[in-house]
mmCIF file of C-alpha atoms and ligand atoms in Angstrom:
data_model
loop_
_atom_site.group_PDB
_atom_site.id
_atom_site.type_symbol
_atom_site.label_atom_id
_atom_site.label_comp_id
_atom_site.label_asym_id
_atom_site.label_seq_id
_atom_site.Cartn_x
_atom_site.Cartn_y
_atom_site.Cartn_z
ATOM 1 C CA MET A 17 21.460 -8.784 -45.252
ATOM 2 C CA GLU A 18 21.412 -11.879 -42.849
ATOM 3 C CA ILE A 19 24.039 -11.299 -40.641
ATOM 4 C CA ALA A 20 25.621 -14.987 -39.273
ATOM 5 C CA CYS A 21 24.423 -15.641 -35.841
ATOM 6 C CA ASN A 22 28.116 -16.330 -34.490
ATOM 7 C CA VAL A 23 28.258 -12.409 -35.288
ATOM 8 C CA THR A 24 25.705 -11.302 -33.290
ATOM 9 C CA ARG A 25 27.397 -13.579 -30.249
ATOM 10 C CA GLN A 26 30.670 -12.953 -30.503
ATOM 11 C CA ALA A 27 30.692 -9.113 -31.079
ATOM 12 C CA PRO A 28 29.415 -8.597 -27.591
ATOM 13 C CA ILE A 29 31.724 -10.099 -25.884
ATOM 14 C CA ALA A 30 34.162 -8.160 -28.068
ATOM 15 C CA ALA A 31 33.085 -5.307 -26.443
ATOM 16 C CA GLU A 32 32.819 -6.437 -23.164
ATOM 17 C CA LEU A 33 36.410 -6.984 -23.468
ATOM 18 C CA VAL A 34 37.329 -4.293 -24.354
ATOM 19 C CA ASN A 35 35.582 -2.931 -21.288
ATOM 20 C CA LEU A 36 37.150 -4.919 -18.846
ATOM 21 C CA ALA A 37 40.253 -3.895 -19.892
ATOM 22 C CA THR A 38 40.611 -0.386 -21.042
ATOM 23 C CA PRO A 39 37.908 1.517 -19.165
ATOM 24 C CA ARG A 40 39.600 4.071 -16.861
ATOM 25 C CA TRP A 41 35.640 5.395 -15.954
ATOM 26 C CA ARG A 42 32.886 3.117 -16.231
ATOM 27 C CA GLN A 43 29.133 4.050 -15.215
ATOM 28 C CA GLY A 44 29.770 6.533 -13.251
ATOM 29 C CA ARG A 45 32.538 5.083 -11.059
ATOM 30 C CA PRO A 46 36.217 4.951 -11.693
ATOM 31 C CA VAL A 47 38.056 2.134 -12.951
ATOM 32 C CA ARG A 48 41.581 0.780 -11.427
ATOM 33 C CA PRO A 49 43.164 -1.094 -14.159
ATOM 34 C CA ARG A 50 42.622 -4.912 -13.870
ATOM 35 C CA GLU A 51 46.018 -6.413 -13.249
ATOM 36 C CA PRO A 52 47.072 -8.859 -16.100
ATOM 37 C CA LYS A 53 46.188 -12.219 -13.986
ATOM 38 C CA GLN A 54 42.253 -10.211 -12.951
ATOM 39 C CA LEU A 55 42.346 -9.568 -16.447
ATOM 40 C CA ALA A 56 42.694 -13.305 -17.632
ATOM 41 C CA SER A 57 39.402 -14.488 -15.147
ATOM 42 C CA ALA A 58 37.039 -11.783 -15.816
ATOM 43 C CA PHE A 59 37.187 -12.970 -18.992
ATOM 44 C CA ALA A 60 37.080 -16.466 -18.347
ATOM 45 C CA GLU A 61 33.863 -15.799 -16.764
ATOM 46 C CA LEU A 62 32.595 -14.145 -19.743
ATOM 47 C CA VAL A 63 33.026 -17.229 -22.133
ATOM 48 C CA GLY A 64 31.731 -20.208 -20.599
ATOM 49 C CA VAL A 65 32.868 -23.153 -19.034
ATOM 50 C CA HIS A 66 34.593 -24.817 -22.285
ATOM 51 C CA THR A 67 36.519 -22.002 -23.922
ATOM 52 C CA GLY A 68 36.886 -20.281 -20.374
ATOM 53 C CA ALA A 69 38.930 -23.022 -19.186
ATOM 54 C CA ALA A 70 41.236 -23.039 -22.710
ATOM 55 C CA VAL A 71 41.741 -18.685 -21.381
ATOM 56 C CA ARG A 72 43.126 -20.034 -18.169
ATOM 57 C CA ALA A 73 45.467 -22.329 -19.167
ATOM 58 C CA VAL A 74 47.622 -19.672 -20.981
ATOM 59 C CA PRO A 75 50.076 -18.766 -18.728
ATOM 60 C CA ASP A 76 50.248 -15.240 -19.858
ATOM 61 C CA ALA A 77 46.831 -14.599 -21.351
ATOM 62 C CA GLY A 78 46.174 -11.175 -19.397
ATOM 63 C CA GLU A 79 48.828 -9.588 -21.736
ATOM 64 C CA ARG A 80 47.178 -10.955 -24.775
ATOM 65 C CA LEU A 81 43.759 -10.655 -23.876
ATOM 66 C CA GLY A 82 45.568 -6.957 -23.174
ATOM 67 C CA ALA A 83 46.747 -6.675 -26.190
ATOM 68 C CA LEU A 84 43.628 -7.381 -28.282
ATOM 69 C CA ALA A 85 41.062 -5.401 -26.416
ATOM 70 C CA GLY A 86 43.784 -1.942 -27.421
ATOM 71 C CA GLY A 87 43.869 -3.074 -30.538
ATOM 72 C CA LEU A 88 39.607 -3.861 -30.794
ATOM 73 C CA ARG A 89 39.578 -0.638 -28.581
ATOM 74 C CA HIS A 90 41.515 1.317 -31.420
ATOM 75 C CA ALA A 91 39.278 0.057 -34.325
ATOM 76 C CA LEU A 92 36.096 0.401 -32.456
ATOM 77 C CA LEU A 93 36.232 3.986 -31.616
ATOM 78 C CA ALA A 94 38.617 5.317 -34.011
ATOM 79 C CA GLU A 95 37.395 8.550 -35.771
ATOM 80 C CA ASP A 96 35.946 7.746 -39.393
ATOM 81 C CA ALA A 97 34.897 5.121 -41.068
ATOM 82 C CA GLY A 98 37.988 4.598 -43.134
ATOM 83 C CA GLY A 99 39.719 4.775 -39.928
ATOM 84 C CA ARG A 100 37.266 1.864 -37.981
ATOM 85 C CA ALA A 101 38.076 -0.453 -41.666
ATOM 86 C CA ALA A 102 41.937 -0.002 -41.387
ATOM 87 C CA GLY A 103 41.684 -0.852 -37.554
ATOM 88 C CA VAL A 104 39.177 -4.034 -38.133
ATOM 89 C CA ASN A 105 41.892 -4.861 -41.288
ATOM 90 C CA ALA A 106 44.829 -4.541 -39.233
ATOM 91 C CA LEU A 107 43.581 -7.029 -36.899
ATOM 92 C CA ILE A 108 42.522 -9.488 -39.117
ATOM 93 C CA GLU A 109 45.841 -9.213 -40.585
ATOM 94 C CA ARG A 110 47.333 -10.099 -37.271
ATOM 95 C CA TYR A 111 45.298 -12.291 -35.750
ATOM 96 C CA GLY A 112 45.161 -14.480 -39.130
ATOM 97 C CA SER A 113 41.192 -14.920 -38.955
ATOM 98 C CA ARG A 114 40.512 -18.088 -41.400
ATOM 99 C CA PRO A 115 36.842 -18.601 -42.411
ATOM 100 C CA TYR A 116 35.729 -22.467 -42.165
ATOM 101 C CA LEU A 117 32.179 -24.146 -41.610
ATOM 102 C CA THR A 118 31.137 -26.118 -38.218
ATOM 103 C CA GLU A 119 28.934 -27.953 -37.271
ATOM 104 C CA ASP A 120 28.086 -28.473 -33.881
ATOM 105 C CA VAL A 121 25.961 -31.444 -32.647
ATOM 106 C CA GLY A 122 22.511 -30.781 -33.134
ATOM 107 C CA GLN A 123 22.735 -27.189 -35.194
ATOM 108 C CA PRO A 124 23.565 -26.659 -38.806
ATOM 109 C CA PHE A 125 26.523 -25.592 -40.228
ATOM 110 C CA HIS A 126 27.995 -22.379 -39.207
ATOM 111 C CA LEU A 127 31.062 -20.269 -40.225
ATOM 112 C CA HIS A 128 33.566 -19.638 -37.753
ATOM 113 C CA PHE A 129 36.996 -17.442 -37.808
ATOM 114 C CA HIS A 130 39.482 -18.004 -35.788
ATOM 115 C CA GLY A 131 42.307 -16.809 -35.647
ATOM 116 C CA SER A 132 45.632 -19.132 -36.434
ATOM 117 C CA GLY A 133 47.880 -18.116 -33.689
ATOM 118 C CA GLU A 134 49.716 -19.449 -30.685
ATOM 119 C CA THR A 135 46.498 -19.908 -28.002
ATOM 120 C CA VAL A 136 42.766 -19.627 -27.683
ATOM 121 C CA ILE A 137 43.104 -15.736 -27.272
ATOM 122 C CA GLU A 138 44.513 -15.233 -31.184
ATOM 123 C CA SER A 139 41.339 -17.359 -32.375
ATOM 124 C CA LEU A 140 39.150 -15.295 -30.337
ATOM 125 C CA GLY A 141 41.197 -12.328 -31.788
ATOM 126 C CA GLY A 142 40.055 -13.376 -34.985
ATOM 127 C CA GLU A 143 36.781 -14.278 -34.736
ATOM 128 C CA PHE A 144 35.922 -10.748 -32.847
ATOM 129 C CA ALA A 145 38.289 -8.435 -35.724
ATOM 130 C CA THR A 146 35.667 -11.185 -38.331
ATOM 131 C CA ALA A 147 32.874 -10.143 -36.561
ATOM 132 C CA ILE A 148 32.909 -6.447 -36.468
ATOM 133 C CA ALA A 149 34.506 -6.661 -39.890
ATOM 134 C CA LEU A 150 31.130 -8.575 -40.612
ATOM 135 C CA ILE A 151 29.174 -5.552 -39.174
ATOM 136 C CA ILE A 152 30.206 -2.994 -40.744
ATOM 137 C CA ASP A 153 29.918 -4.472 -44.008
ATOM 138 C CA GLY A 154 26.222 -5.646 -42.973
ATOM 139 C CA TYR A 155 25.027 -2.297 -40.571
ATOM 140 C CA GLY A 156 27.784 0.047 -41.608
ATOM 141 C CA ALA A 157 30.660 1.532 -39.485
ATOM 142 C CA ASP A 158 28.914 3.877 -37.097
ATOM 143 C CA ARG A 159 27.059 0.572 -35.162
ATOM 144 C CA PHE A 160 30.608 0.798 -32.086
ATOM 145 C CA GLY A 161 30.754 3.788 -30.272
ATOM 146 C CA GLN A 162 31.856 4.743 -26.507
ATOM 147 C CA CYS A 163 28.923 5.440 -23.990
ATOM 148 C CA GLN A 164 27.752 8.708 -24.135
ATOM 149 C CA ALA A 165 26.730 8.721 -20.510
ATOM 150 C CA GLU A 166 28.934 11.026 -18.053
ATOM 151 C CA ARG A 167 31.996 9.183 -16.724
ATOM 152 C CA CYS A 168 31.324 6.101 -18.271
ATOM 153 C CA GLU A 169 34.640 4.576 -21.370
ATOM 154 C CA ALA A 170 32.969 1.356 -22.316
ATOM 155 C CA VAL A 171 32.563 0.954 -25.710
ATOM 156 C CA TYR A 172 29.062 -0.132 -26.908
ATOM 157 C CA VAL A 173 27.923 -2.372 -30.216
ATOM 158 C CA ASP A 174 24.956 -1.233 -31.782
ATOM 159 C CA LEU A 175 22.868 -4.286 -33.254
ATOM 160 C CA THR A 176 19.372 -2.890 -32.624
ATOM 161 C CA ARG A 177 17.079 -2.420 -35.628
ATOM 162 C CA ASN A 178 16.948 1.287 -36.165
ATOM 163 C CA GLY A 179 21.021 2.164 -35.046
ATOM 164 C CA SER A 180 20.105 4.003 -31.789
ATOM 165 C CA ARG A 181 22.092 2.990 -29.461
ATOM 166 C CA ARG A 182 23.937 5.599 -26.915
ATOM 167 C CA TYR A 183 24.904 4.010 -23.844
ATOM 168 C CA CYS A 184 26.915 0.910 -22.483
ATOM 169 C CA SER A 185 24.451 -0.424 -20.459
ATOM 170 C CA THR A 186 20.962 -0.590 -18.756
ATOM 171 C CA GLN A 187 22.454 1.054 -15.847
ATOM 172 C CA CYS A 188 24.063 3.943 -17.653
ATOM 173 C CA THR A 189 20.922 4.505 -19.874
ATOM 174 C CA ALA A 190 19.019 4.694 -16.053
ATOM 175 C CA ARG A 191 21.723 7.135 -15.272
ATOM 176 C CA ALA A 192 21.863 9.453 -18.172
ATOM 177 C CA LYS A 193 17.714 9.594 -18.456
ATOM 178 C CA SER A 194 18.016 10.764 -14.565
ATOM 179 C CA ALA A 195 20.444 13.850 -14.838
ATOM 180 C CA ALA A 196 18.698 14.766 -17.950
ATOM 181 C CA TYR A 197 15.361 14.789 -15.581
ATOM 182 C CA ARG A 198 16.661 16.279 -13.249
ATOM 183 C CA SER A 199 18.474 19.178 -15.230
ATOM 184 C CA LYS A 200 15.357 19.889 -16.128
ATOM 185 C CA THR A 201 13.082 20.322 -12.804
ATOM 186 C CA PRO A 202 13.445 23.731 -11.006
ATOM 187 C CA LYS A 203 15.834 22.609 -7.988
ATOM 188 C CA THR A 204 18.513 22.545 -10.494
ATOM 189 C CA THR A 205 18.359 24.758 -13.452
ATOM 190 C CA GLY A 206 16.486 27.068 -15.401
ATOM 191 C CA ALA A 207 15.370 30.611 -15.587
ATOM 192 C CA THR A 208 12.824 29.897 -12.670
ATOM 193 C CA ALA A 209 14.994 27.628 -10.793
ATOM 194 C CA PRO A 210 16.834 30.354 -8.270
ATOM 195 C CA ALA A 211 13.613 31.255 -6.685
ATOM 196 C CA ALA A 212 12.164 27.524 -6.192
ATOM 197 C CA THR A 213 15.567 26.800 -5.145
ATOM 198 C CA LYS A 214 16.223 29.205 -2.570
ATOM 199 C CA ARG A 215 12.685 28.627 -1.244
ATOM 200 C CA TRP A 216 13.246 25.413 -0.632
ATOM 201 C CA LEU A 217 16.726 25.463 0.737
ATOM 202 C CA GLU A 218 15.238 28.829 3.353
ATOM 203 C CA ALA A 219 12.450 25.982 4.397
ATOM 204 C CA THR A 220 14.614 22.930 5.014
ATOM 205 C CA TRP A 221 17.951 24.770 6.273
ATOM 206 C CA PRO A 222 16.614 25.054 9.972
ATOM 207 C CA PHE A 223 15.898 21.523 10.405
ATOM 208 C CA ILE A 224 19.889 21.181 9.102
ATOM 209 C CA ALA A 225 20.763 23.415 11.797
ATOM 210 C CA GLU A 226 18.807 22.151 14.520
ATOM 211 C CA HIS A 227 20.740 18.465 14.153
ATOM 212 C CA LEU A 228 23.858 19.880 13.282
ATOM 213 C CA PRO A 229 26.314 19.590 15.849
ATOM 214 C CA PRO A 230 28.236 23.100 17.086
ATOM 215 C CA ALA A 231 30.048 25.088 14.381
ATOM 216 C CA PRO A 232 33.338 25.219 13.649
ATOM 217 C CA ALA A 233 32.464 21.449 13.399
ATOM 218 C CA SER A 234 33.105 19.526 9.669
ATOM 219 C CA VAL A 235 30.128 19.227 6.927
ATOM 220 C CA LEU A 236 29.670 16.848 3.759
ATOM 221 C CA GLU A 237 26.232 17.447 1.634
ATOM 222 C CA ILE A 238 26.018 14.767 -0.589
ATOM 223 C CA GLY A 239 24.706 15.864 -3.678
ATOM 224 C CA CYS A 240 24.725 20.075 -3.328
ATOM 225 C CA GLY A 241 23.649 20.592 -6.551
ATOM 226 C CA ARG A 242 24.569 23.411 -9.413
ATOM 227 C CA PHE A 243 23.883 25.835 -6.800
ATOM 228 C CA GLY A 244 25.648 24.502 -3.974
ATOM 229 C CA GLY A 245 23.056 23.648 -1.630
ATOM 230 C CA PHE A 246 23.038 24.150 1.869
ATOM 231 C CA VAL A 247 27.415 25.114 1.104
ATOM 232 C CA PRO A 248 27.040 28.698 1.474
ATOM 233 C CA ALA A 249 24.714 29.230 4.402
ATOM 234 C CA LEU A 250 27.383 26.311 6.872
ATOM 235 C CA GLN A 251 30.082 28.506 5.597
ATOM 236 C CA LEU A 252 28.081 31.225 6.950
ATOM 237 C CA ALA A 253 27.220 30.022 10.260
ATOM 238 C CA GLY A 254 30.685 28.774 10.629
ATOM 239 C CA TYR A 255 31.193 25.422 9.702
ATOM 240 C CA GLN A 256 34.045 23.822 7.348
ATOM 241 C CA ALA A 257 32.243 22.389 4.646
ATOM 242 C CA LEU A 258 32.068 21.172 1.252
ATOM 243 C CA GLY A 259 29.920 19.884 -1.263
ATOM 244 C CA VAL A 260 29.961 17.143 -3.328
ATOM 245 C CA ASP A 261 28.057 16.910 -6.793
ATOM 246 C CA PRO A 262 28.618 16.030 -10.001
ATOM 247 C CA GLU A 263 27.490 19.475 -11.660
ATOM 248 C CA ALA A 264 28.655 21.141 -8.373
ATOM 249 C CA PRO A 265 30.151 24.656 -8.318
ATOM 250 C CA GLN A 266 33.411 25.138 -10.279
ATOM 251 C CA ARG A 267 34.416 27.236 -7.349
ATOM 252 C CA GLY A 268 34.784 27.470 -3.573
ATOM 253 C CA PRO A 269 34.517 24.608 -1.365
ATOM 254 C CA TYR A 270 33.359 21.870 -3.927
ATOM 255 C CA GLN A 271 34.246 18.399 -5.248
ATOM 256 C CA ARG A 272 33.011 17.662 -8.617
ATOM 257 C CA GLY A 273 31.976 13.765 -8.910
ATOM 258 C CA THR A 274 30.060 11.114 -7.136
ATOM 259 C CA PHE A 275 29.669 11.177 -3.079
ATOM 260 C CA GLU A 276 31.340 7.316 -3.923
ATOM 261 C CA GLU A 277 33.965 7.980 -5.683
ATOM 262 C CA TYR A 278 34.757 11.148 -3.247
ATOM 263 C CA GLU A 279 37.408 10.243 -0.247
ATOM 264 C CA PRO A 280 37.208 12.929 2.503
ATOM 265 C CA PRO A 281 40.811 13.141 3.635
ATOM 266 C CA THR A 282 39.938 13.191 7.552
ATOM 267 C CA PRO A 283 36.121 11.695 8.644
ATOM 268 C CA VAL A 284 34.004 14.200 8.964
ATOM 269 C CA HIS A 285 31.258 15.284 12.264
ATOM 270 C CA ALA A 286 28.278 15.787 9.831
ATOM 271 C CA ILE A 287 27.148 14.755 6.022
ATOM 272 C CA VAL A 288 24.124 15.920 4.729
ATOM 273 C CA ALA A 289 22.087 14.642 1.788
ATOM 274 C CA CYS A 290 19.116 16.472 0.896
ATOM 275 C CA THR A 291 17.056 14.466 -1.710
ATOM 276 C CA SER A 292 19.990 12.795 -3.871
ATOM 277 C CA LEU A 293 19.566 9.434 -1.760
ATOM 278 C CA HIS A 294 16.384 8.230 -4.128
ATOM 279 C CA HIS A 295 18.649 9.350 -7.103
ATOM 280 C CA VAL A 296 21.494 6.451 -6.010
ATOM 281 C CA THR A 297 22.023 3.572 -7.949
ATOM 282 C CA ASP A 298 23.699 1.317 -4.964
ATOM 283 C CA LEU A 299 21.806 2.780 -2.294
ATOM 284 C CA HIS A 300 23.842 0.533 0.152
ATOM 285 C CA ASP A 301 27.058 1.426 -1.449
ATOM 286 C CA VAL A 302 26.374 5.057 -0.673
ATOM 287 C CA LEU A 303 24.903 4.559 3.023
ATOM 288 C CA ASP A 304 29.107 2.123 3.492
ATOM 289 C CA HIS A 305 30.474 5.445 1.976
ATOM 290 C CA VAL A 306 28.865 7.602 4.803
ATOM 291 C CA GLU A 307 29.545 5.434 7.031
ATOM 292 C CA SER A 308 33.060 5.315 5.895
ATOM 293 C CA ALA A 309 33.222 8.937 6.110
ATOM 294 C CA LEU A 310 31.700 9.704 9.278
ATOM 295 C CA GLN A 311 33.617 9.935 12.510
ATOM 296 C CA PRO A 312 31.978 7.708 15.581
ATOM 297 C CA GLY A 313 29.320 9.423 16.663
ATOM 298 C CA GLY A 314 28.783 11.594 13.390
ATOM 299 C CA VAL A 315 25.842 12.554 12.638
ATOM 300 C CA PHE A 316 23.684 11.850 9.348
ATOM 301 C CA ILE A 317 21.368 14.502 8.555
ATOM 302 C CA VAL A 318 18.940 13.049 5.403
ATOM 303 C CA VAL A 319 15.823 14.962 3.446
ATOM 304 C CA GLU A 320 14.026 12.751 1.348
ATOM 305 C CA TRP A 321 10.741 11.804 -0.670
ATOM 306 C CA ALA A 322 8.497 9.124 -0.918
ATOM 307 C CA HIS A 323 7.331 8.639 -4.294
ATOM 308 C CA GLU A 324 5.178 5.781 -3.270
ATOM 309 C CA ARG A 325 3.335 8.270 -1.212
ATOM 310 C CA PHE A 326 2.734 10.165 -4.920
ATOM 311 C CA ASP A 327 -1.202 9.490 -4.708
ATOM 312 C CA GLU A 328 -3.549 10.625 -7.603
ATOM 313 C CA ALA A 329 -5.359 13.169 -5.187
ATOM 314 C CA THR A 330 -1.863 14.526 -3.946
ATOM 315 C CA ALA A 331 -0.561 14.592 -7.334
ATOM 316 C CA THR A 332 -3.704 16.433 -8.607
ATOM 317 C CA TRP A 333 -3.869 19.327 -5.468
ATOM 318 C CA CYS A 334 0.012 19.737 -7.087
ATOM 319 C CA PHE A 335 -0.710 20.065 -10.185
ATOM 320 C CA ASP A 336 -3.742 22.734 -9.421
ATOM 321 C CA ARG A 337 -1.393 24.831 -7.788
ATOM 322 C CA LEU A 338 1.655 24.920 -10.825
ATOM 323 C CA ALA A 339 2.185 28.823 -11.433
ATOM 324 C CA ASN A 340 0.198 29.361 -14.858
ATOM 325 C CA ASP A 341 2.947 30.592 -16.636
ATOM 326 C CA SER A 342 4.981 28.238 -15.746
ATOM 327 C CA GLU A 343 6.474 25.895 -18.270
ATOM 328 C CA THR A 344 9.194 23.597 -17.248
ATOM 329 C CA GLY A 345 9.077 21.852 -14.021
ATOM 330 C CA TRP A 346 9.081 18.288 -13.182
ATOM 331 C CA LEU A 347 5.568 18.271 -11.887
ATOM 332 C CA LEU A 348 4.245 19.920 -15.259
ATOM 333 C CA ARG A 349 6.220 17.615 -16.442
ATOM 334 C CA HIS A 350 4.374 15.038 -15.276
ATOM 335 C CA ARG A 351 1.136 16.586 -15.419
ATOM 336 C CA GLU A 352 1.558 16.015 -19.371
ATOM 337 C CA LEU A 353 3.462 12.640 -19.296
ATOM 338 C CA TRP A 354 0.213 11.307 -17.172
ATOM 339 C CA ASN A 355 -2.099 12.975 -19.815
ATOM 340 C CA ALA A 356 -0.395 11.811 -22.782
ATOM 341 C CA SER A 357 -0.288 8.731 -21.227
ATOM 342 C CA GLY A 358 -4.165 7.598 -21.169
ATOM 343 C CA HIS A 359 -3.194 5.359 -17.694
ATOM 344 C CA ASP A 360 -4.385 5.943 -14.045
ATOM 345 C CA TRP A 361 -2.106 7.420 -12.470
ATOM 346 C CA SER A 362 -0.887 4.459 -10.278
ATOM 347 C CA SER A 363 -0.146 2.935 -13.016
ATOM 348 C CA TYR A 364 1.788 6.053 -14.415
ATOM 349 C CA ILE A 365 3.212 7.020 -11.217
ATOM 350 C CA ALA A 366 4.250 3.224 -10.722
ATOM 351 C CA ALA A 367 6.173 3.046 -14.364
ATOM 352 C CA TRP A 368 7.240 6.392 -13.787
ATOM 353 C CA SER A 369 9.595 5.514 -10.883
ATOM 354 C CA VAL A 370 10.504 2.053 -12.676
ATOM 355 C CA HIS A 371 12.070 3.649 -15.153
ATOM 356 C CA GLU A 372 13.839 6.040 -13.125
ATOM 357 C CA ARG A 373 15.188 3.475 -10.759
ATOM 358 C CA MET A 374 14.201 5.616 -7.964
ATOM 359 C CA HIS A 375 14.478 3.901 -4.004
ATOM 360 C CA ALA A 376 11.496 4.312 -1.997
ATOM 361 C CA GLY A 377 11.313 6.499 0.596
ATOM 362 C CA HIS A 378 10.162 3.050 3.083
ATOM 363 C CA GLU A 379 13.514 1.480 1.492
ATOM 364 C CA ILE A 380 15.467 4.893 2.080
ATOM 365 C CA THR A 381 14.346 4.925 6.025
ATOM 366 C CA ARG A 382 14.239 1.168 6.061
ATOM 367 C CA ALA A 383 18.288 1.060 4.965
ATOM 368 C CA LEU A 384 19.050 4.383 7.525
ATOM 369 C CA ARG A 385 17.159 2.779 10.619
ATOM 370 C CA SER A 386 19.558 -0.840 9.870
ATOM 371 C CA ARG A 387 22.712 1.298 10.370
ATOM 372 C CA PHE A 388 22.270 4.202 12.426
ATOM 373 C CA GLN A 389 21.002 5.023 15.853
ATOM 374 C CA THR A 390 17.944 6.970 14.401
ATOM 375 C CA ARG A 391 17.112 10.569 16.535
ATOM 376 C CA PHE A 392 14.840 11.705 14.641
ATOM 377 C CA LEU A 393 11.942 10.574 11.707
ATOM 378 C CA GLY A 394 9.516 12.271 10.387
ATOM 379 C CA GLU A 395 7.105 13.130 7.648
ATOM 380 C CA GLY A 396 6.179 16.209 5.947
ATOM 381 C CA PRO A 397 5.999 18.578 2.764
ATOM 382 C CA TYR A 398 7.491 17.867 -0.429
ATOM 383 C CA PHE A 399 6.146 20.162 -3.042
ATOM 384 C CA PHE A 400 5.555 23.865 -1.921
ATOM 385 C CA SER A 401 8.495 25.117 -3.772
ATOM 386 C CA ASP A 402 7.421 23.910 -6.495
ATOM 387 C CA LEU A 403 4.154 25.517 -6.560
ATOM 388 C CA ASP A 404 2.762 29.056 -7.155
ATOM 389 C CA ASN A 405 1.948 30.746 -4.051
ATOM 390 C CA VAL A 406 1.764 27.590 -1.660
ATOM 391 C CA SER A 407 3.912 27.739 1.660
ATOM 392 C CA GLU A 408 5.774 24.602 3.778
ATOM 393 C CA THR A 409 2.540 25.548 6.217
ATOM 394 C CA ASP A 410 -0.103 25.424 3.635
ATOM 395 C CA GLU A 411 1.340 22.262 2.055
ATOM 396 C CA GLN A 412 1.051 20.805 5.366
ATOM 397 C CA ASP A 413 -2.684 22.163 6.282
ATOM 398 C CA ALA A 414 -3.253 19.822 3.545
ATOM 399 C CA ILE A 415 -1.399 16.690 4.990
ATOM 400 C CA ASP A 416 -3.154 17.359 8.346
ATOM 401 C CA THR A 417 -6.897 17.471 6.710
ATOM 402 C CA GLY A 418 -6.179 14.317 5.102
ATOM 403 C CA GLN A 419 -6.254 16.714 1.341
ATOM 404 C CA ILE A 420 -2.698 14.714 0.309
ATOM 405 C CA GLN A 421 0.230 12.444 1.363
ATOM 406 C CA ALA A 422 2.997 13.085 3.178
ATOM 407 C CA THR A 423 6.119 12.666 0.730
ATOM 408 C CA GLY A 424 8.916 14.862 2.533
ATOM 409 C CA ILE A 425 10.979 12.383 5.019
ATOM 410 C CA ARG A 426 13.261 14.085 7.089
ATOM 411 C CA TYR A 427 16.015 11.281 8.852
ATOM 412 C CA VAL A 428 18.985 12.026 11.327
ATOM 413 C CA GLY A 429 20.914 9.245 12.904
ATOM 414 C CA HIS A 430 24.488 8.895 14.412
ATOM 415 C CA LYS A 431 27.275 6.910 13.684
ATOM 416 C CA PRO A 432 27.660 3.991 16.553
ATOM 417 C CA ARG A 433 30.866 4.796 18.390
HETATM 418 ZN ZN1 ZN B 516 28.482 2.907 -19.699
#
């Protein structure tokens, strides 16, 4: 069945109203419920000048929109098809949807289903309820859902041909893919994880330790991962340590969640971020948060990766040094995906970094240098812990002799006093 074009236009607006009004989490961040006035003006922005002005003219628009959003959410997310149909029928009845044909200037007749209540909001309620009813009729009752990404309660309407949608937005699609990708890397999981992780942490710890203020200073690690990152070593060295990560260990000095949503009770003396910044959604948001979480003069220690320097010679050098029996790991996955892609390395890796929405190394260092007083900035090895029988020194030698690029970044900066 061909669905009236007005329906495909209304349904996403209905979903967006639900998402403005109801989620407590959206795209990985906690959301404060909007006051009715804020809800009305956010929604008015969404619906164009004419309808927006009509919405703003309704004195209690926010309350009315809140009620409509609640009803829509209830209908869209009801457990089964019967529940969804019943929820939509109740909305059609409540808002008094009434079909009639309209001819806009220069357009053929099209069908509207304005509701028949007091204000433009009831009118829209009728449109939204009928739009959803027609989607259920034309596509089925499973074309709605709550975003499947972590920490997101937004709803979506799926108008794709094959009904494949699972996320509310491209941001959440990227977050979910990046989480799945990270969970496949040997740094965070899998049978081989502890050995590679241990090698990485042991090799990187001296750099961290060298730049920390003396113990017992307070140190926060951003993105400590499911094994706790440097937190155990920090504690052993006498620091007051805390690791923040959505997958942080359940027990011990850890906080589960993203760094952006974590508020330290008092500013800390030092923050460590080890290969976590290139994944974040909004680098500047995170750095704002680092600045506010640090004491004046506090130190920010960063270990990062410059994906833009991961060239073909470097990749091949790594691929030749993967363990023979390795079945998982992010480098192996690159080797397989690249072989399957049929592209040359540079277009393969460029497409991958865009797809993963990764921040480039030069972008990260530029942002760091513009905010902090830089004490150290260096390049060096990055891959050795994921390779078979390759030490940090081996990788440094390959860098020094020009066989591969230095893709590791190390940075130390102070928050201005
Ligand atoms: Zn989402």
